[in-house]
Amino acid sequence: MAGVSPASHRRHSIKHSVGNAAVQRRRQLAVSVARERREAMFRTKRLCTEGIGMNLDGEMMIDEEPPVLESQTCKAVEELKLAVCLKGKDAVQKKVNALRELRRLLSRSGFDFVEVALKSGAIPPLAQCLSFGSEDEQVLEAAWCLTNIAAGTPEQTKALLPTLPLLIAHLGDKSALSVSEQCAWALGNVAGESDELRDLIISQGALIPLAKMMLPDNGSTVRTAAWALSNLIKGPDPDAATELIKIDGVVDVILRHLKKSNIELATEVSWVVVYLSALSDVATSVLMNTDIVQVLVDRLAASNNLQSIIPLLRSLGNLMSSDAYTTNVVLDPRHEVTDSIIRSLSKCLKSEHRFLKKEAAWVLSNIAAGSVAHKQLICKSEAVPLLLQLLAGAPFDIKKEVAYVLGNLCVAPPDGLGRPSLLLDHLVSFVKNGCLCGFIDLVRTADLEAARIGLHFIELVLRGMPNGEGQKLVEKAGGIDAIERFQYHENDDLRMMAGLLVDSYFGEHMGSMSE
């Protein structure tokens, strides 16, 4: 993925070989989650506001058969084409009425009104209705129609290309707030569709006016602008995220809304932080020089809402993946914020939602890769028994994240030779509580990254357990067979690791020990 730099890598001392691949996987997952979220949010907000599903007299619409609805949509577009050509005092109201009827149809689900409207030629008259000097109600209805069209298929979304400059132009102070918000919503749908459309919107100047829409305290407007911005900066190019963080007032407004706003608004702002911290080293550095970690932790500790917890965890995980010096300064083990974040992450490990368990383990793995004091703080918390339980019985993807945490807790930062030193008391405690079998199970999987983690931990056990006990424990747990499968593996790193373990700890006795 473009724009990934070393400062963005996770600080995993046991995970030194992961690099860009792990960051790319994490960011692709974030984009996928955000896109699913966008679809759900759009349909909830647009289909349930201002009497959608009601006719102009306030009565519920009666469902029609598809041929009738198709005919109505074609007729609505033709009425709009005629209305935009009218002059005189009644022209505006006729345009508004035609737009309202088209919007009513485009806002319904269960029939592809968008495709019918596009084939009937809806885009040119809608673009005309966005012209400057038009009545606010007319522009609002036209932008609403375009918003719903942009929620369709990729090809349907691309149909908005001729209207993008007009939608962006209405984001400024010269437009009514309701108009700016609706245009922001349409642009957010377009930006969420593809990198190509996202780059086009940015090149046409949407970033700054959208950012300025976050500055007031109008909750609905800020929520829509934040959502649109999160779609606009989510990558893969980090330039947009870097440009956004440099806009005057953006950092302050992010912090203000995270501290004081309701759950819905704070959630949208959290998603902006997710992409800023995932993509831009500059943005991460700027954010880490504020009290944002404390703010996010406070939100996380107080929240029981799944949709709000997800971006909070993501943001914290991304920020904890910054350079070790900065993270160690912000997460000073003597400060309450560090203890608080571990408590909050432990709460997530106990969640019934597997996604939260996995995300919480990822954040913990970054903290566990820090100083010895960080590791000791985790080991004194309730997180460790929870992690051991998850390693024994959780689904594979959670087990792998948990293994990173436990592995990192067993090694201190590298010594002068670059080799991590053992934290023997941690290792012995974990092994006595049965974690070795969980790591050996990872070696047996087809996932090479998981196998590498397992082999690393086996090496720690063989090297570190007192009185040569490690060899007996590995043999008893079936570790020899797990190691053997990599002795002739096509992956050079894993083959060398397995060979080194055999030569160093089992040697010529390998065959007899395996029998």
Short mmCIF file of C-alpha atoms in Angstrom, two decimals:
data_model
loop_
_atom_site.label_atom_id
_atom_site.label_comp_id
_atom_site.label_asym_id
_atom_site.label_seq_id
_atom_site.Cartn_x
_atom_site.Cartn_y
_atom_site.Cartn_z
CA MET A 1 0.00 0.00 0.00
CA ALA A 2 1.33 3.41 -0.92
CA GLY A 3 2.21 5.78 1.84
CA VAL A 4 3.18 3.21 4.46
CA SER A 5 6.35 4.21 6.26
CA PRO A 6 8.43 2.62 9.01
CA ALA A 7 7.01 4.92 11.67
CA SER A 8 3.61 3.38 11.05
CA HIS A 9 4.70 -0.16 11.87
CA ARG A 10 3.58 -1.85 15.01
CA ARG A 11 6.21 -1.94 17.73
CA HIS A 12 6.25 -5.72 18.15
CA SER A 13 9.54 -7.03 19.44
CA ILE A 14 8.51 -10.61 18.71
CA LYS A 15 6.96 -9.47 15.46
CA HIS A 16 9.95 -7.98 13.74
CA SER A 17 9.33 -9.74 10.43
CA VAL A 18 5.80 -8.53 9.80
CA GLY A 19 6.39 -5.03 8.43
CA ASN A 20 4.26 -3.58 5.64
CA ALA A 21 2.07 -6.64 5.16
CA ALA A 22 0.54 -6.37 8.61
CA VAL A 23 -0.09 -2.64 8.25
CA GLN A 24 -1.70 -3.17 4.85
CA ARG A 25 -3.97 -5.90 6.20
CA ARG A 26 -5.03 -3.70 9.09
CA ARG A 27 -5.77 -0.70 6.88
CA GLN A 28 -7.68 -2.72 4.30
CA LEU A 29 -9.84 -4.08 7.10
CA ALA A 30 -10.52 -0.55 8.34
CA VAL A 31 -11.65 0.54 4.88
CA SER A 32 -13.90 -2.51 4.55
CA VAL A 33 -15.56 -1.86 7.91
CA ALA A 34 -16.04 1.80 7.08
CA ARG A 35 -17.70 1.01 3.77
CA GLU A 36 -20.19 -1.37 5.40
CA ARG A 37 -20.87 1.27 8.04
CA ARG A 38 -21.45 3.92 5.38
CA GLU A 39 -24.12 1.85 3.64
CA ALA A 40 -26.04 1.22 6.85
CA MET A 41 -25.81 4.81 8.03
CA PHE A 42 -26.89 6.29 4.74
CA ARG A 43 -30.05 4.22 4.50
CA THR A 44 -31.01 4.92 8.09
CA LYS A 45 -30.56 8.67 7.89
CA ARG A 46 -31.89 9.36 4.41
CA LEU A 47 -34.86 7.06 4.35
CA CYS A 48 -36.15 8.20 7.72
CA THR A 49 -35.88 12.01 7.62
CA GLU A 50 -38.37 14.70 6.69
CA GLY A 51 -41.24 12.34 6.10
CA ILE A 52 -39.59 10.10 3.53
CA GLY A 53 -42.09 7.41 2.66
CA MET A 54 -44.93 9.97 2.84
CA ASN A 55 -46.54 11.71 -0.08
CA LEU A 56 -46.74 15.50 -0.23
CA ASP A 57 -50.07 15.50 1.61
CA GLY A 58 -48.58 13.55 4.51
CA GLU A 59 -50.29 10.23 3.72
CA MET A 60 -48.44 6.95 3.49
CA MET A 61 -47.65 5.84 -0.05
CA ILE A 62 -49.27 2.64 -1.24
CA ASP A 63 -46.82 0.15 -2.73
CA GLU A 64 -47.12 -0.10 -6.48
CA GLU A 65 -46.11 -2.82 -8.92
CA PRO A 66 -42.64 -2.40 -10.53
CA PRO A 67 -44.03 -1.37 -13.97
CA VAL A 68 -46.07 1.38 -12.32
CA LEU A 69 -43.12 2.60 -10.27
CA GLU A 70 -40.87 2.59 -13.34
CA SER A 71 -43.44 4.66 -15.18
CA GLN A 72 -43.68 7.09 -12.27
CA THR A 73 -39.90 7.52 -12.21
CA CYS A 74 -39.69 8.19 -15.94
CA LYS A 75 -42.55 10.68 -15.65
CA ALA A 76 -40.86 12.44 -12.70
CA VAL A 77 -37.67 12.93 -14.72
CA GLU A 78 -39.64 14.26 -17.70
CA GLU A 79 -41.53 16.66 -15.41
CA LEU A 80 -38.20 17.90 -14.07
CA LYS A 81 -36.82 18.43 -17.59
CA LEU A 82 -39.86 20.55 -18.44
CA ALA A 83 -39.70 22.46 -15.17
CA VAL A 84 -36.07 23.58 -15.55
CA CYS A 85 -37.01 25.24 -18.85
CA LEU A 86 -39.78 27.34 -17.29
CA LYS A 87 -39.51 31.06 -16.52
CA GLY A 88 -41.61 33.31 -14.33
CA LYS A 89 -42.83 33.41 -10.75
CA ASP A 90 -44.22 29.87 -10.69
CA ALA A 91 -41.12 28.27 -12.22
CA VAL A 92 -39.25 27.77 -8.94
CA GLN A 93 -42.15 26.05 -7.21
CA LYS A 94 -42.73 23.76 -10.18
CA LYS A 95 -39.07 22.78 -10.15
CA VAL A 96 -39.20 22.12 -6.42
CA ASN A 97 -42.34 19.99 -6.83
CA ALA A 98 -40.74 17.98 -9.63
CA LEU A 99 -37.56 17.50 -7.61
CA ARG A 100 -39.53 16.46 -4.56
CA GLU A 101 -41.40 13.80 -6.51
CA LEU A 102 -38.16 12.42 -7.98
CA ARG A 103 -36.52 12.46 -4.57
CA ARG A 104 -39.52 10.64 -3.10
CA LEU A 105 -39.04 7.84 -5.62
CA LEU A 106 -35.24 7.74 -5.31
CA SER A 107 -35.56 7.47 -1.53
CA ARG A 108 -37.53 4.24 -1.63
CA SER A 109 -35.96 0.79 -1.45
CA GLY A 110 -36.87 -2.45 -3.17
CA PHE A 111 -36.81 -1.19 -6.75
CA ASP A 112 -33.98 0.22 -8.84
CA PHE A 113 -35.33 3.72 -9.33
CA VAL A 114 -31.79 5.05 -9.72
CA GLU A 115 -31.09 3.16 -12.93
CA VAL A 116 -34.46 4.15 -14.39
CA ALA A 117 -33.84 7.81 -13.50
CA LEU A 118 -30.36 7.76 -15.04
CA LYS A 119 -31.58 6.13 -18.26
CA SER A 120 -34.27 8.79 -18.43
CA GLY A 121 -31.62 11.54 -18.33
CA ALA A 122 -31.96 12.84 -14.77
CA ILE A 123 -28.40 14.14 -14.26
CA PRO A 124 -28.42 17.22 -16.59
CA PRO A 125 -31.59 18.79 -15.11
CA LEU A 126 -30.40 17.99 -11.58
CA ALA A 127 -27.12 19.77 -12.35
CA GLN A 128 -29.08 22.78 -13.63
CA CYS A 129 -31.00 22.92 -10.36
CA LEU A 130 -27.71 23.30 -8.47
CA SER A 131 -26.81 26.54 -10.24
CA PHE A 132 -25.88 29.49 -8.02
CA GLY A 133 -28.66 31.96 -7.39
CA SER A 134 -31.24 29.18 -7.15
CA GLU A 135 -33.59 28.96 -4.19
CA ASP A 136 -32.24 26.98 -1.23
CA GLU A 137 -35.14 24.54 -1.31
CA GLN A 138 -34.47 23.77 -4.97
CA VAL A 139 -30.75 23.15 -4.42
CA LEU A 140 -31.47 21.06 -1.33
CA GLU A 141 -33.89 18.76 -3.18
CA ALA A 142 -31.52 18.40 -6.15
CA ALA A 143 -28.61 17.55 -3.87
CA TRP A 144 -30.79 15.04 -2.05
CA CYS A 145 -31.63 13.30 -5.32
CA LEU A 146 -27.95 13.15 -6.18
CA THR A 147 -27.16 11.78 -2.71
CA ASN A 148 -29.48 8.84 -3.28
CA ILE A 149 -28.14 8.23 -6.77
CA ALA A 150 -24.60 8.17 -5.34
CA ALA A 151 -25.67 5.43 -2.92
CA GLY A 152 -26.18 3.07 -5.85
CA THR A 153 -23.78 0.89 -7.83
CA PRO A 154 -20.29 2.09 -8.81
CA GLU A 155 -21.46 2.96 -12.30
CA GLN A 156 -24.45 4.84 -10.95
CA THR A 157 -22.21 6.77 -8.57
CA LYS A 158 -19.91 7.76 -11.44
CA ALA A 159 -22.88 9.38 -13.14
CA LEU A 160 -22.47 12.28 -10.68
CA LEU A 161 -19.15 13.36 -12.22
CA PRO A 162 -20.63 16.43 -14.03
CA THR A 163 -22.22 17.63 -10.78
CA LEU A 164 -19.18 17.35 -8.48
CA PRO A 165 -17.88 20.94 -8.98
CA LEU A 166 -21.36 22.32 -8.20
CA LEU A 167 -21.76 20.15 -5.10
CA ILE A 168 -18.35 21.28 -3.85
CA ALA A 169 -19.14 24.92 -4.58
CA HIS A 170 -22.21 24.73 -2.31
CA LEU A 171 -20.09 23.64 0.68
CA GLY A 172 -19.03 27.23 1.35
CA ASP A 173 -20.45 29.98 3.58
CA LYS A 174 -22.56 31.40 0.74
CA SER A 175 -24.92 28.41 0.89
CA ALA A 176 -27.51 27.64 3.55
CA LEU A 177 -26.34 25.19 6.20
CA SER A 178 -28.91 22.58 5.14
CA VAL A 179 -27.74 22.85 1.53
CA SER A 180 -24.07 22.50 2.49
CA GLU A 181 -24.85 19.46 4.62
CA GLN A 182 -26.79 17.72 1.86
CA CYS A 183 -24.04 18.40 -0.67
CA ALA A 184 -21.49 17.04 1.81
CA TRP A 185 -23.57 13.88 2.12
CA ALA A 186 -23.64 13.41 -1.65
CA LEU A 187 -19.89 13.94 -1.88
CA GLY A 188 -19.33 11.50 0.98
CA ASN A 189 -21.20 8.79 -0.91
CA VAL A 190 -19.15 9.47 -4.04
CA ALA A 191 -15.85 9.52 -2.13
CA GLY A 192 -16.69 6.22 -0.46
CA GLU A 193 -16.97 4.44 -3.79
CA SER A 194 -13.40 4.37 -5.14
CA ASP A 195 -9.91 5.84 -4.92
CA GLU A 196 -10.35 7.39 -8.36
CA LEU A 197 -13.47 9.34 -7.36
CA ARG A 198 -11.93 10.26 -4.02
CA ASP A 199 -8.85 11.73 -5.70
CA LEU A 200 -11.03 13.64 -8.14
CA ILE A 201 -13.07 15.25 -5.36
CA ILE A 202 -9.90 16.22 -3.50
CA SER A 203 -8.37 17.72 -6.66
CA GLN A 204 -11.49 19.84 -7.10
CA GLY A 205 -11.03 21.43 -3.68
CA ALA A 206 -13.50 19.69 -1.35
CA LEU A 207 -11.17 19.04 1.58
CA ILE A 208 -10.92 22.54 3.08
CA PRO A 209 -14.63 23.46 2.95
CA LEU A 210 -15.58 20.08 4.41
CA ALA A 211 -13.08 20.59 7.20
CA LYS A 212 -14.52 24.04 7.94
CA MET A 213 -17.97 22.48 8.27
CA MET A 214 -16.68 20.69 11.36
CA LEU A 215 -15.85 23.93 13.15
CA PRO A 216 -19.34 24.97 14.34
CA ASP A 217 -21.26 23.17 17.08
CA ASN A 218 -24.13 22.15 14.80
CA GLY A 219 -24.28 18.42 15.52
CA SER A 220 -25.95 17.22 12.33
CA THR A 221 -23.71 19.26 10.05
CA VAL A 222 -20.52 18.24 11.87
CA ARG A 223 -21.55 14.58 11.83
CA THR A 224 -22.16 14.63 8.08
CA ALA A 225 -18.96 16.56 7.37
CA ALA A 226 -16.89 14.18 9.53
CA TRP A 227 -18.39 11.17 7.80
CA ALA A 228 -17.66 12.66 4.38
CA LEU A 229 -14.10 13.52 5.43
CA SER A 230 -13.44 9.99 6.67
CA ASN A 231 -14.42 8.69 3.24
CA LEU A 232 -12.32 11.36 1.55
CA ILE A 233 -9.02 10.71 3.37
CA LYS A 234 -9.10 6.97 3.80
CA GLY A 235 -6.38 6.31 1.34
CA PRO A 236 -4.27 4.78 0.12
CA ASP A 237 -2.46 8.08 -0.56
CA PRO A 238 -1.56 9.81 2.74
CA ASP A 239 -1.46 13.30 1.25
CA ALA A 240 -5.12 14.07 1.97
CA ALA A 241 -4.78 13.04 5.63
CA THR A 242 -1.63 15.15 5.96
CA GLU A 243 -3.32 18.14 4.33
CA LEU A 244 -6.38 17.80 6.57
CA ILE A 245 -4.42 17.81 9.83
CA LYS A 246 -2.65 21.00 8.74
CA ILE A 247 -5.89 22.96 8.21
CA ASP A 248 -6.19 25.63 10.87
CA GLY A 249 -8.50 24.61 13.71
CA VAL A 250 -8.96 20.95 12.71
CA VAL A 251 -7.00 19.44 15.62
CA ASP A 252 -8.81 21.59 18.17
CA VAL A 253 -12.22 20.77 16.75
CA ILE A 254 -11.48 17.03 16.71
CA LEU A 255 -10.56 17.15 20.39
CA ARG A 256 -13.56 19.32 21.26
CA HIS A 257 -16.06 17.00 19.64
CA LEU A 258 -14.45 13.90 21.11
CA LYS A 259 -14.62 15.42 24.57
CA LYS A 260 -18.05 17.01 24.57
CA SER A 261 -20.24 15.66 21.77
CA ASN A 262 -22.84 12.89 21.90
CA ILE A 263 -22.04 9.31 20.92
CA GLU A 264 -23.15 9.60 17.29
CA LEU A 265 -21.06 12.69 16.57
CA ALA A 266 -18.04 11.50 18.53
CA THR A 267 -18.16 8.21 16.62
CA GLU A 268 -17.94 9.98 13.26
CA VAL A 269 -15.06 12.15 14.48
CA SER A 270 -13.33 8.99 15.78
CA TRP A 271 -13.40 7.56 12.26
CA VAL A 272 -11.60 10.67 11.02
CA VAL A 273 -8.92 10.00 13.65
CA VAL A 274 -8.71 6.35 12.50
CA TYR A 275 -7.70 7.37 8.97
CA LEU A 276 -5.51 10.27 10.03
CA SER A 277 -3.51 8.00 12.34
CA ALA A 278 -3.46 5.05 9.93
CA LEU A 279 -2.21 6.91 6.88
CA SER A 280 -0.20 9.97 7.84
CA ASP A 281 2.91 10.05 10.02
CA VAL A 282 2.55 13.82 10.15
CA ALA A 283 -1.02 13.56 11.43
CA THR A 284 -0.03 10.93 13.98
CA SER A 285 2.79 13.12 15.29
CA VAL A 286 0.50 16.14 15.59
CA LEU A 287 -2.18 14.15 17.39
CA MET A 288 0.29 12.54 19.79
CA ASN A 289 1.36 16.02 20.90
CA THR A 290 -2.16 16.59 22.26
CA ASP A 291 -4.13 14.83 24.97
CA ILE A 292 -6.01 12.74 22.40
CA VAL A 293 -4.95 9.40 23.93
CA GLN A 294 -6.49 10.41 27.25
CA VAL A 295 -9.62 11.62 25.47
CA LEU A 296 -10.00 8.38 23.50
CA VAL A 297 -9.39 6.28 26.61
CA ASP A 298 -12.01 8.24 28.55
CA ARG A 299 -14.51 7.66 25.75
CA LEU A 300 -13.65 3.97 25.57
CA ALA A 301 -14.01 3.50 29.31
CA ALA A 302 -17.44 5.14 29.32
CA SER A 303 -18.87 3.51 26.19
CA ASN A 304 -20.92 0.34 25.88
CA ASN A 305 -21.93 1.08 22.28
CA LEU A 306 -20.32 -1.30 19.77
CA GLN A 307 -20.39 1.19 16.89
CA SER A 308 -18.57 3.81 18.95
CA ILE A 309 -16.04 1.41 20.51
CA ILE A 310 -14.75 0.14 17.14
CA PRO A 311 -13.24 3.45 15.91
CA LEU A 312 -11.99 4.28 19.41
CA LEU A 313 -10.03 1.01 19.50
CA ARG A 314 -8.77 1.51 15.96
CA SER A 315 -7.60 5.03 16.73
CA LEU A 316 -5.77 3.95 19.87
CA GLY A 317 -4.18 1.00 18.08
CA ASN A 318 -2.92 3.21 15.26
CA LEU A 319 -1.55 5.80 17.66
CA MET A 320 0.16 3.11 19.74
CA SER A 321 1.88 1.95 16.54
CA SER A 322 3.84 5.18 16.24
CA ASP A 323 7.51 5.43 17.18
CA ALA A 324 8.50 3.89 20.50
CA TYR A 325 9.84 7.10 22.05
CA THR A 326 6.63 9.05 21.49
CA THR A 327 4.43 6.21 22.67
CA ASN A 328 6.49 5.67 25.81
CA VAL A 329 6.23 9.36 26.66
CA VAL A 330 2.45 9.45 26.16
CA LEU A 331 1.85 6.10 27.87
CA ASP A 332 4.08 6.64 30.87
CA PRO A 333 3.43 3.59 33.10
CA ARG A 334 3.26 5.95 36.10
CA HIS A 335 0.32 7.83 34.63
CA GLU A 336 -3.32 6.94 35.18
CA VAL A 337 -4.05 6.95 31.43
CA THR A 338 -1.88 3.86 30.92
CA ASP A 339 -3.62 1.89 33.65
CA SER A 340 -6.98 3.12 32.38
CA ILE A 341 -6.37 1.97 28.81
CA ILE A 342 -5.37 -1.51 30.00
CA ARG A 343 -8.56 -1.74 32.08
CA SER A 344 -10.65 -0.66 29.09
CA LEU A 345 -8.94 -3.14 26.80
CA SER A 346 -9.52 -5.90 29.35
CA LYS A 347 -13.21 -5.03 29.28
CA CYS A 348 -13.16 -5.48 25.49
CA LEU A 349 -11.43 -8.86 25.86
CA LYS A 350 -14.46 -9.99 27.86
CA SER A 351 -16.91 -8.78 25.21
CA GLU A 352 -19.21 -11.20 23.39
CA HIS A 353 -18.15 -9.56 20.12
CA ARG A 354 -15.17 -11.34 18.59
CA PHE A 355 -14.20 -8.22 16.66
CA LEU A 356 -13.67 -6.27 19.88
CA LYS A 357 -11.57 -9.07 21.36
CA LYS A 358 -9.35 -9.08 18.30
CA GLU A 359 -8.97 -5.29 18.20
CA ALA A 360 -8.28 -5.07 21.93
CA ALA A 361 -5.57 -7.73 21.63
CA TRP A 362 -4.00 -5.79 18.75
CA VAL A 363 -3.80 -2.59 20.82
CA LEU A 364 -2.41 -4.53 23.79
CA SER A 365 0.25 -6.10 21.58
CA ASN A 366 1.55 -2.62 20.76
CA ILE A 367 1.65 -1.62 24.42
CA ALA A 368 3.23 -4.96 25.33
CA ALA A 369 6.03 -4.27 22.85
CA GLY A 370 7.04 -1.19 24.85
CA SER A 371 9.16 -0.90 27.96
CA VAL A 372 9.53 -3.48 30.72
CA ALA A 373 7.36 -1.25 32.91
CA HIS A 374 4.56 -1.46 30.32
CA LYS A 375 4.84 -5.24 30.25
CA GLN A 376 4.73 -5.47 34.03
CA LEU A 377 1.67 -3.24 34.17
CA ILE A 378 -0.18 -5.58 31.77
CA CYS A 379 0.93 -8.67 33.70
CA LYS A 380 -0.47 -7.24 36.94
CA SER A 381 -3.87 -6.61 35.33
CA GLU A 382 -6.77 -8.93 34.62
CA ALA A 383 -5.76 -8.91 30.96
CA VAL A 384 -3.33 -11.85 31.26
CA PRO A 385 -5.81 -14.50 32.50
CA LEU A 386 -8.22 -13.34 29.80
CA LEU A 387 -5.51 -13.61 27.15
CA LEU A 388 -4.55 -17.10 28.28
CA GLN A 389 -8.19 -18.21 28.06
CA LEU A 390 -8.50 -16.77 24.56
CA LEU A 391 -5.31 -18.44 23.37
CA ALA A 392 -6.72 -21.77 24.52
CA GLY A 393 -10.20 -21.51 23.08
CA ALA A 394 -10.83 -18.50 20.85
CA PRO A 395 -11.21 -18.55 17.04
CA PHE A 396 -7.96 -18.54 15.08
CA ASP A 397 -7.80 -14.84 14.21
CA ILE A 398 -8.16 -13.85 17.86
CA LYS A 399 -5.62 -16.48 18.95
CA LYS A 400 -3.05 -15.00 16.60
CA GLU A 401 -3.46 -11.47 17.98
CA VAL A 402 -3.37 -12.80 21.55
CA ALA A 403 -0.15 -14.70 20.78
CA TYR A 404 1.51 -11.43 19.81
CA VAL A 405 0.61 -9.93 23.19
CA LEU A 406 1.85 -12.89 25.24
CA GLY A 407 5.01 -13.23 23.16
CA ASN A 408 5.83 -9.54 23.57
CA LEU A 409 5.30 -9.77 27.32
CA CYS A 410 8.06 -12.39 27.53
CA VAL A 411 10.86 -10.37 25.92
CA ALA A 412 12.53 -7.13 26.95
CA PRO A 413 13.67 -4.54 24.39
CA PRO A 414 16.74 -5.73 22.43
CA ASP A 415 20.15 -5.56 24.05
CA GLY A 416 23.24 -4.11 22.42
CA LEU A 417 23.51 -7.14 20.11
CA GLY A 418 19.97 -6.67 18.86
CA ARG A 419 18.68 -9.86 20.46
CA PRO A 420 15.65 -9.54 22.80
CA SER A 421 16.39 -10.64 26.35
CA LEU A 422 13.96 -12.84 28.24
CA LEU A 423 11.62 -11.78 31.00
CA LEU A 424 11.89 -15.15 32.68
CA ASP A 425 9.21 -14.70 35.33
CA HIS A 426 6.63 -13.83 32.67
CA LEU A 427 7.63 -16.75 30.46
CA VAL A 428 7.58 -19.29 33.30
CA SER A 429 4.21 -18.06 34.54
CA PHE A 430 2.59 -18.25 31.11
CA VAL A 431 4.00 -21.71 30.36
CA LYS A 432 2.87 -23.05 33.74
CA ASN A 433 -0.61 -21.78 32.91
CA GLY A 434 -0.67 -23.89 29.76
CA CYS A 435 0.00 -21.42 26.94
CA LEU A 436 2.64 -23.55 25.16
CA CYS A 437 0.02 -25.78 23.52
CA GLY A 438 -1.70 -22.72 22.08
CA PHE A 439 1.53 -21.54 20.43
CA ILE A 440 2.29 -25.00 19.09
CA ASP A 441 -1.21 -25.10 17.59
CA LEU A 442 -0.33 -21.92 15.69
CA VAL A 443 2.75 -23.64 14.24
CA ARG A 444 0.49 -26.37 12.86
CA THR A 445 -1.75 -23.95 10.97
CA ALA A 446 -1.43 -23.04 7.30
CA ASP A 447 -0.98 -19.37 8.22
CA LEU A 448 2.75 -18.65 7.89
CA GLU A 449 2.61 -15.53 10.04
CA ALA A 450 0.98 -17.50 12.85
CA ALA A 451 3.51 -20.31 12.43
CA ARG A 452 6.34 -17.80 12.75
CA ILE A 453 4.91 -16.49 16.03
CA GLY A 454 4.61 -20.05 17.33
CA LEU A 455 8.19 -20.91 16.40
CA HIS A 456 9.44 -17.74 18.06
CA PHE A 457 7.70 -18.68 21.29
CA ILE A 458 8.96 -22.27 21.17
CA GLU A 459 12.48 -20.81 20.88
CA LEU A 460 11.82 -18.67 23.97
CA VAL A 461 10.69 -21.75 25.90
CA LEU A 462 13.67 -23.83 24.81
CA ARG A 463 16.10 -21.04 25.58
CA GLY A 464 14.56 -19.72 28.77
CA MET A 465 12.85 -22.35 30.88
CA PRO A 466 15.04 -23.25 33.89
CA ASN A 467 16.95 -26.52 34.25
CA GLY A 468 16.55 -27.47 30.60
CA GLU A 469 12.85 -28.04 31.19
CA GLY A 470 11.95 -26.41 27.89
CA GLN A 471 12.94 -29.40 25.77
CA LYS A 472 10.77 -31.79 27.79
CA LEU A 473 7.81 -29.39 27.70
CA VAL A 474 8.04 -28.89 23.94
CA GLU A 475 8.34 -32.63 23.35
CA LYS A 476 5.41 -33.44 25.65
CA ALA A 477 3.19 -30.88 23.93
CA GLY A 478 3.92 -32.31 20.48
CA GLY A 479 6.16 -29.43 19.49
CA ILE A 480 8.77 -31.58 17.78
CA ASP A 481 6.34 -32.75 15.11
CA ALA A 482 5.21 -29.15 14.61
CA ILE A 483 8.80 -27.99 14.13
CA GLU A 484 9.61 -30.88 11.76
CA ARG A 485 7.04 -29.79 9.19
CA PHE A 486 9.13 -26.69 8.50
CA GLN A 487 12.54 -28.37 8.18
CA TYR A 488 12.11 -28.61 4.42
CA HIS A 489 9.59 -25.83 3.92
CA GLU A 490 9.76 -23.57 0.86
CA ASN A 491 9.72 -20.45 3.06
CA ASP A 492 13.39 -19.64 3.73
CA ASP A 493 12.85 -17.87 7.07
CA LEU A 494 10.70 -20.59 8.57
CA ARG A 495 12.95 -23.35 7.28
CA MET A 496 15.99 -21.66 8.85
CA MET A 497 14.15 -21.11 12.13
CA ALA A 498 13.08 -24.74 12.33
CA GLY A 499 16.55 -25.97 11.39
CA LEU A 500 18.16 -23.77 14.03
CA LEU A 501 15.82 -25.07 16.74
CA VAL A 502 16.54 -28.67 15.78
CA ASP A 503 20.31 -28.17 15.65
CA SER A 504 20.50 -26.13 18.85
CA TYR A 505 18.15 -28.05 21.12
CA PHE A 506 17.55 -31.53 19.73
CA GLY A 507 20.30 -32.29 17.24
CA GLU A 508 20.99 -35.95 16.52
CA HIS A 509 18.45 -36.97 19.18
CA MET A 510 15.60 -35.60 17.11
CA GLY A 511 14.57 -38.90 15.62
CA SER A 512 14.51 -40.82 18.88
CA MET A 513 12.61 -38.06 20.67
CA SER A 514 9.94 -38.03 17.97
CA GLU A 515 9.25 -41.78 18.24
#
